Amino acid sequence: MGRATLIGFSAVAMWALLALLTDASGQVPPFLLSAITFAIGTCVGLAARLVMPAPDKSRKIPPQVWLIGIAGLFGYHFFYFTALRNAPAVEASLIAYLWPLFIVLGSALMPGERLAWNHVVGALLGLAGTFLIVTKGGGLAFDARYAFGYAMAGVCALLWSSYSLLSRRFPSVPTSIVTWFCAATSVLSLACHLLLEKTVLPDGPGQWLAVVGLGLMPVGAAFYAWDIGVKRGNIQVLGAASYAAPLLSTLVLIAAGVAEPSLRILLACVLITGGAALAAKSLLLRKAATGGASA
């Protein structure tokens, strides 16, 4: 379980590159960027099939798995982009980032899972740290005019948390299925682009490299790693630790010279790291006890 949890957290680490690479990709509209990067993410899955054991073709994939996977990947991005079009980015982003908390709370409904106080408190500390990062230390200004956008952000959070939790109900479904979720998301994103956006392609090798980087990691390998984590790892710990994504993203931007370090970032780091450690308390103590017994 510990190894699968770490693999799942590697997805969070890859998502930390999302802001930097998206910024470097230029003025490519969101749905077109999603179509291109998910096409590359599909290629990541196809390439992995060359070195991984072939899935059992005799095993039928339940229809609901296809619905969960495509609704999770495409639905999350569709509603997130819709939220940003219809509400201020700060408020919409914070609402959308309720999904780690929803995962922690929703895990109590899963067979064989037990929700403890440290999972909830750890997730709330992570949410507090995310609040500091997203709002840049300022306040929130929810306005009734943007109610539709806020609702879309809420649907976005519910979709991703539901996708993560429901995927755990099908541990026998191979991770290679994510390849086709990415392919479907690419096709649907392209359709949305043709209906809603004006085509603007990356300008020059630098922007194309950023787009390829997005497709290889945050919008590629990350989804395969996340599938392993939510199916076989500690989902409460993984949910609380997911709040590290905006923190790591900010640290990457600071390292790249795009953002400035501040006490607010330091406090967010303490809150998110402390929350993740608290959520993982049982797992860490279990490992320590195992190590002591082995010694």
CSV table of C-alpha atoms in Angstrom, one decimal:
chain,number,residue,atom,x,y,z
A,1,MET,CA,0.0,0.0,0.0
A,2,GLY,CA,2.8,2.4,0.9
A,3,ARG,CA,4.5,2.0,-2.6
A,4,ALA,CA,1.2,2.6,-4.4
A,5,THR,CA,0.6,5.7,-2.3
A,6,LEU,CA,4.0,7.1,-3.2
A,7,ILE,CA,3.2,6.4,-6.9
A,8,GLY,CA,0.0,8.2,-6.5
A,9,PHE,CA,1.8,11.1,-4.9
A,10,SER,CA,4.1,11.3,-7.9
A,11,ALA,CA,1.1,12.4,-9.9
A,12,VAL,CA,0.7,15.3,-7.4
A,13,ALA,CA,4.4,16.2,-8.0
A,14,MET,CA,3.9,16.1,-11.8
A,15,TRP,CA,0.8,18.3,-11.5
A,16,ALA,CA,3.1,20.9,-9.8
A,17,LEU,CA,4.5,21.5,-13.3
A,18,LEU,CA,1.1,22.4,-14.7
A,19,ALA,CA,1.2,26.1,-14.1
A,20,LEU,CA,4.7,26.7,-15.3
A,21,LEU,CA,4.3,24.7,-18.5
A,22,THR,CA,0.9,26.1,-19.2
A,23,ASP,CA,2.3,29.6,-18.9
A,24,ALA,CA,5.2,28.7,-21.2
A,25,SER,CA,2.8,27.2,-23.8
A,26,GLY,CA,1.7,30.7,-24.9
A,27,GLN,CA,-1.8,31.7,-25.9
A,28,VAL,CA,-3.2,28.3,-26.9
A,29,PRO,CA,-6.9,28.2,-25.9
A,30,PRO,CA,-7.8,25.8,-23.1
A,31,PHE,CA,-9.7,23.1,-25.0
A,32,LEU,CA,-7.2,23.0,-27.9
A,33,LEU,CA,-4.4,22.7,-25.3
A,34,SER,CA,-6.4,19.9,-23.6
A,35,ALA,CA,-6.9,18.1,-27.0
A,36,ILE,CA,-3.2,18.2,-27.9
A,37,THR,CA,-1.9,17.3,-24.5
A,38,PHE,CA,-4.3,14.4,-23.9
A,39,ALA,CA,-3.4,13.1,-27.4
A,40,ILE,CA,0.3,13.0,-26.2
A,41,GLY,CA,-0.9,11.4,-22.9
A,42,THR,CA,-2.6,8.7,-25.0
A,43,CYS,CA,0.8,8.1,-26.6
A,44,VAL,CA,2.4,7.8,-23.1
A,45,GLY,CA,-0.1,4.9,-22.4
A,46,LEU,CA,0.5,3.2,-25.7
A,47,ALA,CA,4.3,3.4,-25.2
A,48,ALA,CA,3.9,1.9,-21.7
A,49,ARG,CA,2.1,-1.0,-23.2
A,50,LEU,CA,5.3,-1.9,-25.1
A,51,VAL,CA,7.2,-2.5,-21.8
A,52,MET,CA,4.5,-3.6,-19.5
A,53,PRO,CA,2.7,-7.0,-19.4
A,54,ALA,CA,-0.3,-7.1,-21.8
A,55,PRO,CA,-3.7,-6.8,-20.1
A,56,ASP,CA,-5.9,-9.8,-20.1
A,57,LYS,CA,-8.1,-9.4,-23.2
A,58,SER,CA,-10.6,-12.0,-22.0
A,59,ARG,CA,-11.5,-9.8,-19.0
A,60,LYS,CA,-14.4,-7.5,-19.9
A,61,ILE,CA,-14.3,-3.9,-18.7
A,62,PRO,CA,-17.6,-3.0,-17.0
A,63,PRO,CA,-19.5,-0.2,-18.9
A,64,GLN,CA,-19.6,2.0,-15.8
A,65,VAL,CA,-15.8,2.0,-15.8
A,66,TRP,CA,-15.8,3.8,-19.1
A,67,LEU,CA,-18.4,6.3,-17.9
A,68,ILE,CA,-16.4,7.0,-14.7
A,69,GLY,CA,-13.1,7.4,-16.5
A,70,ILE,CA,-14.3,9.6,-19.4
A,71,ALA,CA,-16.5,11.7,-17.1
A,72,GLY,CA,-13.6,12.1,-14.7
A,73,LEU,CA,-10.9,13.2,-17.1
A,74,PHE,CA,-13.0,15.1,-19.7
A,75,GLY,CA,-15.7,16.3,-17.2
A,76,TYR,CA,-13.2,17.7,-14.8
A,77,HIS,CA,-11.5,19.8,-17.5
A,78,PHE,CA,-14.7,20.8,-19.2
A,79,PHE,CA,-16.3,22.2,-16.0
A,80,TYR,CA,-13.0,23.7,-14.8
A,81,PHE,CA,-12.6,25.7,-18.0
A,82,THR,CA,-16.3,26.6,-17.9
A,83,ALA,CA,-15.9,27.9,-14.3
A,84,LEU,CA,-12.9,30.1,-15.2
A,85,ARG,CA,-14.9,31.6,-18.1
A,86,ASN,CA,-17.8,32.5,-15.8
A,87,ALA,CA,-16.2,33.4,-12.4
A,88,PRO,CA,-13.0,35.1,-11.1
A,89,ALA,CA,-10.1,32.7,-11.2
A,90,VAL,CA,-9.2,32.9,-7.5
A,91,GLU,CA,-12.6,31.9,-6.2
A,92,ALA,CA,-13.2,29.4,-8.9
A,93,SER,CA,-9.9,27.7,-8.4
A,94,LEU,CA,-10.3,27.5,-4.6
A,95,ILE,CA,-13.8,25.9,-5.0
A,96,ALA,CA,-12.4,23.5,-7.6
A,97,TYR,CA,-9.6,22.6,-5.2
A,98,LEU,CA,-12.1,21.1,-2.7
A,99,TRP,CA,-11.6,17.8,-4.3
A,100,PRO,CA,-8.9,16.5,-2.0
A,101,LEU,CA,-11.2,17.2,1.0
A,102,PHE,CA,-14.1,15.5,-0.8
A,103,ILE,CA,-11.8,12.4,-1.4
A,104,VAL,CA,-10.9,12.2,2.3
A,105,LEU,CA,-14.5,12.6,3.5
A,106,GLY,CA,-16.0,10.4,0.8
A,107,SER,CA,-13.5,7.6,1.6
A,108,ALA,CA,-15.6,6.9,4.7
A,109,LEU,CA,-18.3,5.4,2.4
A,110,MET,CA,-15.9,3.0,0.7
A,111,PRO,CA,-15.8,-0.7,1.7
A,112,GLY,CA,-12.9,-1.5,4.0
A,113,GLU,CA,-12.0,2.1,4.7
A,114,ARG,CA,-12.2,3.9,8.0
A,115,LEU,CA,-12.1,7.7,8.3
A,116,ALA,CA,-10.2,9.0,11.4
A,117,TRP,CA,-10.0,12.5,12.9
A,118,ASN,CA,-6.4,12.9,11.7
A,119,HIS,CA,-7.5,12.4,8.1
A,120,VAL,CA,-10.1,15.2,8.3
A,121,VAL,CA,-7.9,17.6,10.3
A,122,GLY,CA,-5.0,17.0,7.9
A,123,ALA,CA,-7.2,17.7,4.9
A,124,LEU,CA,-8.5,20.9,6.5
A,125,LEU,CA,-5.0,22.1,7.2
A,126,GLY,CA,-4.1,21.4,3.6
A,127,LEU,CA,-7.2,23.4,2.5
A,128,ALA,CA,-6.0,26.3,4.7
A,129,GLY,CA,-2.6,26.3,3.1
A,130,THR,CA,-4.1,26.2,-0.4
A,131,PHE,CA,-6.3,29.2,0.6
A,132,LEU,CA,-3.1,31.2,1.4
A,133,ILE,CA,-1.6,30.3,-2.0
A,134,VAL,CA,-4.6,30.8,-4.2
A,135,THR,CA,-5.7,34.1,-2.6
A,136,LYS,CA,-2.1,35.4,-2.3
A,137,GLY,CA,-2.9,36.2,1.3
A,138,GLY,CA,-5.9,38.3,0.4
A,139,GLY,CA,-9.6,37.7,0.9
A,140,LEU,CA,-12.3,36.1,-1.2
A,141,ALA,CA,-15.0,38.2,-2.8
A,142,PHE,CA,-17.9,35.8,-3.7
A,143,ASP,CA,-20.4,37.7,-5.9
A,144,ALA,CA,-23.9,36.4,-6.8
A,145,ARG,CA,-23.3,37.4,-10.4
A,146,TYR,CA,-20.8,34.6,-10.7
A,147,ALA,CA,-23.0,31.9,-9.1
A,148,PHE,CA,-23.0,29.8,-12.3
A,149,GLY,CA,-19.2,29.8,-12.5
A,150,TYR,CA,-19.0,28.9,-8.8
A,151,ALA,CA,-21.4,26.0,-9.4
A,152,MET,CA,-19.3,24.8,-12.3
A,153,ALA,CA,-16.2,24.8,-10.1
A,154,GLY,CA,-18.1,22.8,-7.5
A,155,VAL,CA,-19.2,20.2,-10.1
A,156,CYS,CA,-15.5,20.1,-11.2
A,157,ALA,CA,-14.4,19.2,-7.6
A,158,LEU,CA,-17.2,16.6,-7.2
A,159,LEU,CA,-16.4,15.0,-10.5
A,160,TRP,CA,-12.7,14.5,-9.8
A,161,SER,CA,-13.2,13.3,-6.3
A,162,SER,CA,-15.9,10.9,-7.5
A,163,TYR,CA,-13.7,9.6,-10.3
A,164,SER,CA,-10.9,9.0,-7.8
A,165,LEU,CA,-13.1,7.2,-5.2
A,166,LEU,CA,-15.1,5.2,-7.7
A,167,SER,CA,-11.9,4.0,-9.5
A,168,ARG,CA,-11.0,2.3,-6.2
A,169,ARG,CA,-14.1,0.1,-6.6
A,170,PHE,CA,-12.5,-1.5,-9.6
A,171,PRO,CA,-9.0,-2.5,-8.5
A,172,SER,CA,-8.9,-5.4,-11.0
A,173,VAL,CA,-9.3,-3.0,-14.0
A,174,PRO,CA,-5.8,-2.5,-15.4
A,175,THR,CA,-4.3,1.0,-15.3
A,176,SER,CA,-3.7,0.7,-19.1
A,177,ILE,CA,-7.4,1.6,-19.5
A,178,VAL,CA,-6.5,5.2,-18.7
A,179,THR,CA,-4.9,5.3,-22.2
A,180,TRP,CA,-8.4,5.2,-23.7
A,181,PHE,CA,-9.8,7.7,-21.2
A,182,CYS,CA,-7.1,10.1,-22.4
A,183,ALA,CA,-7.9,9.4,-26.0
A,184,ALA,CA,-11.6,10.1,-25.5
A,185,THR,CA,-10.8,13.3,-23.6
A,186,SER,CA,-8.6,14.4,-26.4
A,187,VAL,CA,-11.4,13.9,-29.0
A,188,LEU,CA,-14.1,15.5,-26.9
A,189,SER,CA,-11.8,18.5,-26.1
A,190,LEU,CA,-11.1,19.0,-29.8
A,191,ALA,CA,-14.9,19.0,-30.5
A,192,CYS,CA,-15.3,21.7,-27.8
A,193,HIS,CA,-12.5,23.7,-29.3
A,194,LEU,CA,-14.0,23.7,-32.7
A,195,LEU,CA,-17.4,24.8,-31.3
A,196,LEU,CA,-16.2,27.3,-28.7
A,197,GLU,CA,-12.7,28.6,-29.5
A,198,LYS,CA,-10.5,30.3,-32.1
A,199,THR,CA,-7.5,28.2,-33.1
A,200,VAL,CA,-4.2,29.6,-31.8
A,201,LEU,CA,-1.3,27.1,-32.1
A,202,PRO,CA,2.0,27.3,-30.1
A,203,ASP,CA,4.4,29.8,-31.5
A,204,GLY,CA,7.9,28.5,-31.9
A,205,PRO,CA,9.9,25.5,-30.5
A,206,GLY,CA,9.9,26.7,-26.9
A,207,GLN,CA,6.1,26.8,-26.7
A,208,TRP,CA,5.8,23.4,-28.5
A,209,LEU,CA,8.3,21.9,-26.0
A,210,ALA,CA,6.1,23.2,-23.1
A,211,VAL,CA,3.0,21.6,-24.7
A,212,VAL,CA,4.9,18.3,-25.2
A,213,GLY,CA,6.1,18.5,-21.5
A,214,LEU,CA,2.5,19.0,-20.4
A,215,GLY,CA,1.4,15.9,-22.4
A,216,LEU,CA,4.2,13.7,-21.1
A,217,MET,CA,3.8,14.5,-17.4
A,218,PRO,CA,1.0,16.6,-15.9
A,219,VAL,CA,-1.5,15.6,-18.5
A,220,GLY,CA,0.1,12.2,-19.3
A,221,ALA,CA,2.0,10.0,-16.9
A,222,ALA,CA,0.3,11.7,-13.9
A,223,PHE,CA,-3.1,10.2,-14.6
A,224,TYR,CA,-1.6,6.7,-14.9
A,225,ALA,CA,0.2,7.2,-11.6
A,226,TRP,CA,-2.9,8.6,-9.9
A,227,ASP,CA,-4.9,5.5,-11.1
A,228,ILE,CA,-2.4,3.2,-9.3
A,229,GLY,CA,-2.5,5.4,-6.2
A,230,VAL,CA,-6.3,5.6,-5.8
A,231,LYS,CA,-6.8,1.9,-6.5
A,232,ARG,CA,-4.1,0.4,-4.3
A,233,GLY,CA,-2.8,3.1,-2.0
A,234,ASN,CA,-4.0,4.8,1.1
A,235,ILE,CA,-6.7,7.1,-0.3
A,236,GLN,CA,-7.1,9.2,2.8
A,237,VAL,CA,-3.4,10.0,2.9
A,238,LEU,CA,-3.3,10.6,-0.8
A,239,GLY,CA,-6.3,12.9,-0.7
A,240,ALA,CA,-4.8,15.1,2.1
A,241,ALA,CA,-1.4,15.1,0.4
A,242,SER,CA,-2.9,16.3,-2.8
A,243,TYR,CA,-3.0,19.8,-1.3
A,244,ALA,CA,0.8,19.8,-1.9
A,245,ALA,CA,0.1,20.4,-5.7
A,246,PRO,CA,-0.5,24.1,-5.5
A,247,LEU,CA,2.3,24.5,-3.0
A,248,LEU,CA,4.8,22.6,-5.2
A,249,SER,CA,3.5,24.5,-8.2
A,250,THR,CA,4.3,27.8,-6.5
A,251,LEU,CA,7.7,26.6,-5.4
A,252,VAL,CA,8.4,25.6,-9.1
A,253,LEU,CA,7.4,29.1,-10.2
A,254,ILE,CA,9.7,30.6,-7.6
A,255,ALA,CA,12.6,28.4,-8.7
A,256,ALA,CA,11.9,29.5,-12.3
A,257,GLY,CA,11.9,33.1,-11.3
A,258,VAL,CA,8.3,33.6,-12.2
A,259,ALA,CA,7.1,34.2,-8.5
A,260,GLU,CA,8.7,35.6,-5.4
A,261,PRO,CA,9.2,33.8,-2.1
A,262,SER,CA,7.3,35.1,0.9
A,263,LEU,CA,6.3,34.4,4.5
A,264,ARG,CA,2.8,33.4,3.1
A,265,ILE,CA,4.4,30.6,1.1
A,266,LEU,CA,6.4,29.5,4.1
A,267,LEU,CA,3.2,29.3,6.3
A,268,ALA,CA,1.3,27.5,3.5
A,269,CYS,CA,4.2,25.0,3.4
A,270,VAL,CA,3.9,24.4,7.1
A,271,LEU,CA,0.1,24.0,6.9
A,272,ILE,CA,0.1,21.6,3.9
A,273,THR,CA,3.1,19.6,5.0
A,274,GLY,CA,1.8,19.3,8.6
A,275,GLY,CA,-1.6,18.3,7.3
A,276,ALA,CA,-0.2,15.6,5.0
A,277,ALA,CA,1.9,14.2,7.9
A,278,LEU,CA,-1.0,14.2,10.2
A,279,ALA,CA,-3.2,12.4,7.7
A,280,ALA,CA,-0.4,9.9,7.2
A,281,LYS,CA,0.1,9.4,10.9
A,282,SER,CA,-1.3,5.9,11.0
A,283,LEU,CA,0.6,4.8,7.9
A,284,LEU,CA,3.9,6.2,9.2
A,285,LEU,CA,3.4,4.7,12.7
A,286,ARG,CA,2.6,1.3,11.1
A,287,LYS,CA,5.8,1.4,9.0
A,288,ALA,CA,7.8,2.4,12.1
A,289,ALA,CA,6.3,-0.5,14.1
A,290,THR,CA,7.0,-2.9,11.2
A,291,GLY,CA,10.6,-1.7,10.9
A,292,GLY,CA,11.0,-2.1,14.7
A,293,ALA,CA,9.6,-5.6,14.7
A,294,SER,CA,11.9,-6.5,11.8
A,295,ALA,CA,14.9,-5.2,13.7
